[in-house]
Amino acid sequence: MIFAFAFPFRFIVDSAMEKPSILFPVTLLLFFSLTISAQKKSVDLIVQNGTVVTMDANRRIIENGAVAVEKGAIVAVGTSTTINRQFSSKQTVNAQNKIVIPGLVNTHTHIPMTLFRGIADDLDLQEWLTKFIFPAEAKNVTEDFVRVGTRLGLAEMIRGGTTTYCDMYYYEDAVADETFKAGMRGVLGETIIDFPVPDNKTHAEAIAYAEKFINKWKNNALIVPALAPHAPYTVSTEHLRNVKRLSDKLNAPIVIHVSETKKEVDDSIAGKKFRPVEYLESIGFLNNRVIVAHTVHINDAEIDILKRRGVGAAHNPQSNMKLASGVAPVPQMLAKDLAVGLGTDGAASNNDLSLWEEMDTAAKLHKVYANDPKVLTAAQAFEMATIRGARALHLEKSIGSLETGKRADIVIVDFDELHQTPFYNIYSHLVYATKADDVSTVIIDGRVVMRDRRLLTLDESVIKKDANAYRQKIITSLSN
Ligand SMILES: [Zn+2]
């Protein structure tokens, strides 16, 4: 700014003493361009010329909009004209004729289970889990299996515009390592369950693993390490209390399956005299660090408990439909403004990791179940996949919308494919017409991880080769 003030002063003095010449307008032009560029702030990245769906409190949609990013955070959101007047950047993403949305939030999955995609279908949860999944896991899951499955899941999710996911599995330290290397954001929970599993043979070992894992990752920019007791019916009261104590001590989230099937609720009432959510409340387990997955069979009183305790919930419509678990009371949860997001669940019960399908399914499932097409709108489904999903993971202060100060998790979606033509309503198109393949560019924490459909942090051909190598091993293990 000193330069900007000093220069015109000298210029005026000089021009008063000398005859005007051709140098006069040229110098004037140079001065103004220097002044303007001196005022522009240089940032790391500008996404520009797109329709920006902010998902902020006013649900602002900005035509010909732009987002400026510096040090992984959003520093400004506005029209392209405004942003380009204030900021300059060597790195830009042109989103012309495209839609710019907050990165999608997958609130529940088991990412390494991509390697079990399609090994057993068309079964109910108990038969599927006890006859196929638990034995297949016991025979196949190693740290290498987890790494290969995680890379496959990460590539699939990034391709589909998911920028944050909530996981629960074994060897979660390896999941975190692969996730961080790929530049993806995750709330990652180490599974705790009351039988010997591939990474830990006892409860004490699992708790020790979890504590070490959480301490290792707790200050990471992308990873939120968590505890993942499998379910109230597979982890004893004493062990759930240990998990809660550790969560309190380390300020770590807890991810848990709750009320997934009617059988679980019936068994809970028979054995514990409480429904599952009531039982968790009775042992002091619930607070605003807990994320419950499924909650298919919960009543109004249980919704009130979840709301009062600030618990987040993950709704997994496709998994619940495929395992015929039932239909979660999502419209009732939304009516009480519960933090309920969307999840794919593991790829073995879905069988993909596309949140676009979950949005579409959620909106349609609840319409047909309630016999009311207004019961869950496209805008609500999109909200569940973004800002409400962020609330479900207790991360709404940093992600879930495109707002100044939030982390720069930004997805650019093509909007001119045949199945998107013509275009009238943005939320309708996002939920009912758009597919995972329409995502063109993905930015997580300010870093471009996919540009024009090309993954920049993961190698697809290696991922497919590694995953296929596990196929034969898994088939052989299940026939023994
Ligand atoms: Zn699950």
mmCIF file with all atom_site columns, C-alpha atoms and ligand atoms in Angstrom, residues 108-110 168 257 260 293-294 316 319 345-346 349, ligand 1:
data_model
loop_
_atom_site.group_PDB
_atom_site.id
_atom_site.type_symbol
_atom_site.label_atom_id
_atom_site.label_alt_id
_atom_site.label_comp_id
_atom_site.label_asym_id
_atom_site.label_entity_id
_atom_site.label_seq_id
_atom_site.pdbx_PDB_ins_code
_atom_site.Cartn_x
_atom_site.Cartn_y
_atom_site.Cartn_z
_atom_site.occupancy
_atom_site.B_iso_or_equiv
_atom_site.pdbx_formal_charge
_atom_site.auth_seq_id
_atom_site.auth_comp_id
_atom_site.auth_asym_id
_atom_site.auth_atom_id
_atom_site.pdbx_PDB_model_num
ATOM   1  C  CA . HIS A 1 108 ? -22.145 -45.287 8.082  1.00 0.00 ? 108 HIS A CA 1
ATOM   2  C  CA . THR A 1 109 ? -20.022 -47.876 6.338  1.00 0.00 ? 109 THR A CA 1
ATOM   3  C  CA . HIS A 1 110 ? -17.509 -50.686 6.790  1.00 0.00 ? 110 HIS A CA 1
ATOM   4  C  CA . MET A 1 168 ? -16.333 -49.170 11.769 1.00 0.00 ? 168 MET A CA 1
ATOM   5  C  CA . HIS A 1 257 ? -25.347 -50.209 15.515 1.00 0.00 ? 257 HIS A CA 1
ATOM   6  C  CA . GLU A 1 260 ? -31.356 -52.608 13.313 1.00 0.00 ? 260 GLU A CA 1
ATOM   7  C  CA . ALA A 1 293 ? -26.458 -46.544 12.939 1.00 0.00 ? 293 ALA A CA 1
ATOM   8  C  CA . HIS A 1 294 ? -29.805 -47.807 11.620 1.00 0.00 ? 294 HIS A CA 1
ATOM   9  C  CA . ASN A 1 316 ? -29.143 -46.672 5.665  1.00 0.00 ? 316 ASN A CA 1
ATOM   10 C  CA . SER A 1 319 ? -29.054 -51.823 3.388  1.00 0.00 ? 319 SER A CA 1
ATOM   11 C  CA . ASP A 1 345 ? -23.516 -49.404 5.176  1.00 0.00 ? 345 ASP A CA 1
ATOM   12 C  CA . GLY A 1 346 ? -20.856 -51.857 3.990  1.00 0.00 ? 346 GLY A CA 1
ATOM   13 C  CA . SER A 1 349 ? -25.165 -55.315 2.224  1.00 0.00 ? 349 SER A CA 1
HETATM 14 ZN ZN . ZN  B 2 .   ? -23.188 -51.408 9.703  1.00 0.00 ? 1   ZN  B ZN 1
#
